[in-house]
PDB file of C-alpha atoms in Angstrom:
ATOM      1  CA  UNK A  13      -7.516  70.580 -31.710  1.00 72.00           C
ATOM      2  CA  UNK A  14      -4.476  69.679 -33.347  1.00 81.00           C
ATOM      3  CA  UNK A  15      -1.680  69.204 -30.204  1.00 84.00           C
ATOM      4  CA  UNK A  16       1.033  67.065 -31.370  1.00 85.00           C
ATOM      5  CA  UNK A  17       2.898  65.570 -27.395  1.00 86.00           C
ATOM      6  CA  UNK A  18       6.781  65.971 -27.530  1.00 85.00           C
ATOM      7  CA  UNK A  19       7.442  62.469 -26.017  1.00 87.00           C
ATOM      8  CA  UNK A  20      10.823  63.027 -27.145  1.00 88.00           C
ATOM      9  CA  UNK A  21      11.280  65.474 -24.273  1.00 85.00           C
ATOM     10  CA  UNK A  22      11.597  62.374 -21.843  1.00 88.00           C
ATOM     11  CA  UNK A  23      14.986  61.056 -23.565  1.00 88.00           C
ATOM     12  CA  UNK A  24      16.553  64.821 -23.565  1.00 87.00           C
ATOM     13  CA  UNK A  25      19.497  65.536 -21.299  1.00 89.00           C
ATOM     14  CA  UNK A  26      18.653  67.814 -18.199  1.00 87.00           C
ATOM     15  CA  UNK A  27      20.391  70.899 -17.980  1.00 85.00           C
ATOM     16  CA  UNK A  28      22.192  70.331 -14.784  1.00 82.00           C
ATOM     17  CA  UNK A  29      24.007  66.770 -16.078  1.00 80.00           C
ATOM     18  CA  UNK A  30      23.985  63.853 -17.759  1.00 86.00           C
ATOM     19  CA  UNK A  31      20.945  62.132 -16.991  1.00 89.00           C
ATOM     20  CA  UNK A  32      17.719  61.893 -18.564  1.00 90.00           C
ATOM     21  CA  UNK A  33      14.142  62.836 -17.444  1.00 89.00           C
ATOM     22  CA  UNK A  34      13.049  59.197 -17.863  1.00 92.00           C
ATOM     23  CA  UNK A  35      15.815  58.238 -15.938  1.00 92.00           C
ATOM     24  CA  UNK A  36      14.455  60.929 -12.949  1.00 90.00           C
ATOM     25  CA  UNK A  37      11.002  59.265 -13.416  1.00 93.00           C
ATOM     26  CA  UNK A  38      12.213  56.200 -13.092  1.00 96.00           C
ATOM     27  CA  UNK A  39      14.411  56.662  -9.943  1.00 94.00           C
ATOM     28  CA  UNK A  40      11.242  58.030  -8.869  1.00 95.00           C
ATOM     29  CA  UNK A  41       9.330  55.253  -9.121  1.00 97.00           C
ATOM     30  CA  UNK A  42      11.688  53.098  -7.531  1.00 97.00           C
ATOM     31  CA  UNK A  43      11.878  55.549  -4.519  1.00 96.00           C
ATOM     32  CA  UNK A  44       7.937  55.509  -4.267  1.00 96.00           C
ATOM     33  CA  UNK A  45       8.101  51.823  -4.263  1.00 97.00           C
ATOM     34  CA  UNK A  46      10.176  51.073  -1.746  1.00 97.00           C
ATOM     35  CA  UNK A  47       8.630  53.694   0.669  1.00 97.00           C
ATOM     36  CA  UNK A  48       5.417  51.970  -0.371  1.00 97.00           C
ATOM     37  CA  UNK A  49       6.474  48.203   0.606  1.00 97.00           C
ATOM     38  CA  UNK A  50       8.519  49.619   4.205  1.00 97.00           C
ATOM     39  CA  UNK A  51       5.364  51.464   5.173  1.00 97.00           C
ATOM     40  CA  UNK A  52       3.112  48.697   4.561  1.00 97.00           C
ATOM     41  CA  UNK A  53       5.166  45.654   6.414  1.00 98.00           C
ATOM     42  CA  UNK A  54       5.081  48.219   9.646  1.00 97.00           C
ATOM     43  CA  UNK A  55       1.562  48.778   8.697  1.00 97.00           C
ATOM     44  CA  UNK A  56       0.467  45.078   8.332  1.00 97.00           C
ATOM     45  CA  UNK A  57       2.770  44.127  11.866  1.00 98.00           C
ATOM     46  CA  UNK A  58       1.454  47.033  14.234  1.00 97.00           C
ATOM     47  CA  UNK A  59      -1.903  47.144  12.638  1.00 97.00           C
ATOM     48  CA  UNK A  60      -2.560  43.231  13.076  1.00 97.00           C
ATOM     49  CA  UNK A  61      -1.251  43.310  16.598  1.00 97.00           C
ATOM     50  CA  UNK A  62      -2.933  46.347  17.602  1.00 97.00           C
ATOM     51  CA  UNK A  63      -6.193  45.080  16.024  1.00 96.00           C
ATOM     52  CA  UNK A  64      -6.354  42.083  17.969  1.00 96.00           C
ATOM     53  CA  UNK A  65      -5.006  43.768  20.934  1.00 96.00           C
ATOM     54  CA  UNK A  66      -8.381  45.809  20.471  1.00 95.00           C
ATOM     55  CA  UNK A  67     -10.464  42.944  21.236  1.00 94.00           C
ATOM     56  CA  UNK A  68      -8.928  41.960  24.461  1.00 92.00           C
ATOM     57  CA  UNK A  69     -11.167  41.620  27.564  1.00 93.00           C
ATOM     58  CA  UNK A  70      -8.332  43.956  29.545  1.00 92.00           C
ATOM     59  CA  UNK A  71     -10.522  47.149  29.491  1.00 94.00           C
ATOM     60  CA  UNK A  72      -6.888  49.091  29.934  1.00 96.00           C
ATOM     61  CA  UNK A  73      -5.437  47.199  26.692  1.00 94.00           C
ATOM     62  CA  UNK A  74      -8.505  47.883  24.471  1.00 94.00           C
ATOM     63  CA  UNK A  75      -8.365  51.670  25.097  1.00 95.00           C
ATOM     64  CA  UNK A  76      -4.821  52.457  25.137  1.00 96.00           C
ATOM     65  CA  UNK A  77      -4.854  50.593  21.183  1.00 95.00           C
ATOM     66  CA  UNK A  78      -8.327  52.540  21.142  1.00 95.00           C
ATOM     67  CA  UNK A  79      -6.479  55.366  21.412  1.00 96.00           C
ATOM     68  CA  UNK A  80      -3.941  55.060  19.096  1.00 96.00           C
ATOM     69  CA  UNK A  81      -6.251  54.213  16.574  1.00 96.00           C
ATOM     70  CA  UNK A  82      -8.596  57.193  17.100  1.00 95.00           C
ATOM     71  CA  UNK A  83      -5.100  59.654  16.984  1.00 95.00           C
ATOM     72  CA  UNK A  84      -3.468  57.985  13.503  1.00 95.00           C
ATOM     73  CA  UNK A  85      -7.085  58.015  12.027  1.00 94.00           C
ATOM     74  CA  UNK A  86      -8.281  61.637  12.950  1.00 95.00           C
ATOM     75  CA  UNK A  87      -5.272  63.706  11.841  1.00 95.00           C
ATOM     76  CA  UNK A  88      -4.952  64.199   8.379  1.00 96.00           C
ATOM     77  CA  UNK A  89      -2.183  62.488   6.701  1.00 95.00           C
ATOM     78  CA  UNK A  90      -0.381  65.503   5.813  1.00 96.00           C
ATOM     79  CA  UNK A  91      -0.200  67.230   9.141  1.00 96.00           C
ATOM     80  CA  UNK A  92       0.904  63.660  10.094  1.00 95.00           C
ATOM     81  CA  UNK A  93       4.102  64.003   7.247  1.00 95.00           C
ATOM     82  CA  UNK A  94       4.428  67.812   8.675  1.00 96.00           C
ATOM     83  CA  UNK A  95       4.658  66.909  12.453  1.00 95.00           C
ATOM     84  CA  UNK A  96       7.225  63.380  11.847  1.00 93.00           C
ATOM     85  CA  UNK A  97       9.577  65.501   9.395  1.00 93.00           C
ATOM     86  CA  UNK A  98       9.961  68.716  11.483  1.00 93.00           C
ATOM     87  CA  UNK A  99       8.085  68.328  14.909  1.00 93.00           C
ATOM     88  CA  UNK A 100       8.946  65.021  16.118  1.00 92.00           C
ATOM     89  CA  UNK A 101      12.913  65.561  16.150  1.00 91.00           C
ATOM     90  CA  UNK A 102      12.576  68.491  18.520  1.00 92.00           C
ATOM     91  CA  UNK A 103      11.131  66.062  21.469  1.00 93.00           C
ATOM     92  CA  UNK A 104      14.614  64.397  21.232  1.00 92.00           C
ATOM     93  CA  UNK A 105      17.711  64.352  23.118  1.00 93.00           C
ATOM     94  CA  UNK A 106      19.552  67.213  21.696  1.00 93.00           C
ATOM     95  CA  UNK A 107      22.607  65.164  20.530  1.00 92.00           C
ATOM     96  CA  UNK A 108      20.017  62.731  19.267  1.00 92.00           C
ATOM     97  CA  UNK A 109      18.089  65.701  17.643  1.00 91.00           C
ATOM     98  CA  UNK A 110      20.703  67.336  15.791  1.00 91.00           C
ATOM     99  CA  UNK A 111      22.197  63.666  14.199  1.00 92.00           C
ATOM    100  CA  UNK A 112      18.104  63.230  13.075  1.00 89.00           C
ATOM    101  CA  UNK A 113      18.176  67.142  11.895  1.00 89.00           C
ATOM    102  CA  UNK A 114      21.538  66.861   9.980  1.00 90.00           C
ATOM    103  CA  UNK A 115      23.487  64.173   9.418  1.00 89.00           C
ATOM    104  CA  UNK A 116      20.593  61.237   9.577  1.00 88.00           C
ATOM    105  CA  UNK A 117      21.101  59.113   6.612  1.00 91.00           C
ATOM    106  CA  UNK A 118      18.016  59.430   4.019  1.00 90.00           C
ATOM    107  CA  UNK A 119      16.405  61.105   6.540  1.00 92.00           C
ATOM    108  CA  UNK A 120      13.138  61.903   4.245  1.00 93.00           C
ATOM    109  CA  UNK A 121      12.793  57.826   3.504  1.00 95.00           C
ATOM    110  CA  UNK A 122      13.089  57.107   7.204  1.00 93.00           C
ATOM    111  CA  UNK A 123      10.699  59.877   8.293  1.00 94.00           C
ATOM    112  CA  UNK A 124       7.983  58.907   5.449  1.00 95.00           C
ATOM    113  CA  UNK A 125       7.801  55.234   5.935  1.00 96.00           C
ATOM    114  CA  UNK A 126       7.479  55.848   9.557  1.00 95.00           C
ATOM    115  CA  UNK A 127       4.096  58.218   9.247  1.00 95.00           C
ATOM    116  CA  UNK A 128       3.481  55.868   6.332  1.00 97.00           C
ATOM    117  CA  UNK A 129       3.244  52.594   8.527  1.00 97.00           C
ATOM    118  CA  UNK A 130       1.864  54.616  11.256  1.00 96.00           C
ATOM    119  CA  UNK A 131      -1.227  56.018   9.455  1.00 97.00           C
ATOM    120  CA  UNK A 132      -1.929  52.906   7.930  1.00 97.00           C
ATOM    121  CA  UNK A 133      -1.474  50.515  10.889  1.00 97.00           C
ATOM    122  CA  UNK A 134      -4.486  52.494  12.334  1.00 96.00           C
ATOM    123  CA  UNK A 135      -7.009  51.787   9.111  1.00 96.00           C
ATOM    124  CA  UNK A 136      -5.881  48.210   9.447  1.00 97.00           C
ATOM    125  CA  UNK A 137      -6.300  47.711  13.288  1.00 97.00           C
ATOM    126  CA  UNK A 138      -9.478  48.658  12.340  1.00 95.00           C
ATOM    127  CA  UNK A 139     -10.003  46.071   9.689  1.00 96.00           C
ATOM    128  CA  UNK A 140      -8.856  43.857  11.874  1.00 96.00           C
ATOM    129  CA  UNK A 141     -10.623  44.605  15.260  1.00 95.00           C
ATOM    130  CA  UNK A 142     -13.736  44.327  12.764  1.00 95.00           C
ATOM    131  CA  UNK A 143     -13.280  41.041  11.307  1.00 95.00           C
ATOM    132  CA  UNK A 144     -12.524  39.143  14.586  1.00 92.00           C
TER     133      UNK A 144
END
């Protein structure tokens, strides 16, 4: 097998502009990364304090965090993504709604770090409701 890779292809101008594909890859990157660090301080915050919440001896506390957990953990991630992108804005005030719908800033960041930090606050309140 003789394939020789074209890793000039990465330095080439895209057709639409004047940018690069490396230079898509590496906004990329930078996008993932700070979607990655967001999610995970809401995920460390809400999943410590709903962890230890777990372990309270208020019977009402434990289950309502009990809950919570068992919701974030049982749906799939990506019905999770789905739901906060395209269901979640219709259970708002309508004015409220149609800023979220249209004009919301970034509204794909916002809307992925939130399900983000929500799945994974449940896998640490477990971790957490575990160790104590």
């Amino acid at each position: 097998m003789n394939y020789h890779w074209n890793w000039g292809i990465f330095l080439e101008t895209i057709k639409a502009g004047d940018e690069t594909y490396l230079s898509w890859l590496i906004t990329g990157l930078g996008w993932t990364v700070a979607v990655s660090l967001c999610s995970w301080i809401i995920a460390l915050v809400l999943g410590s304090l709903v962890g230890t919440a777990r372990t309270m001896p208020h019977r009402w506390v434990a289950r309502i965090c009990n809950g919570y957990v068992e919701l974030f953990r049982n749906i799939p991630l990506l019905v999770q993504m789905f739901l906060w992108f395209f269901v979640a804005p219709e259970f708002l005030p309508r004015g409220l709604s149609l800023w979220v719908k249209q004009e919301m800033p970034a509204k794909e960041f916002v809307t992925a770090t939130i399900c983000l930090g929500l799945f994974t606050s449940a896998r640490i309140a477990e971790q957490v409701r575990a160790g104590i």
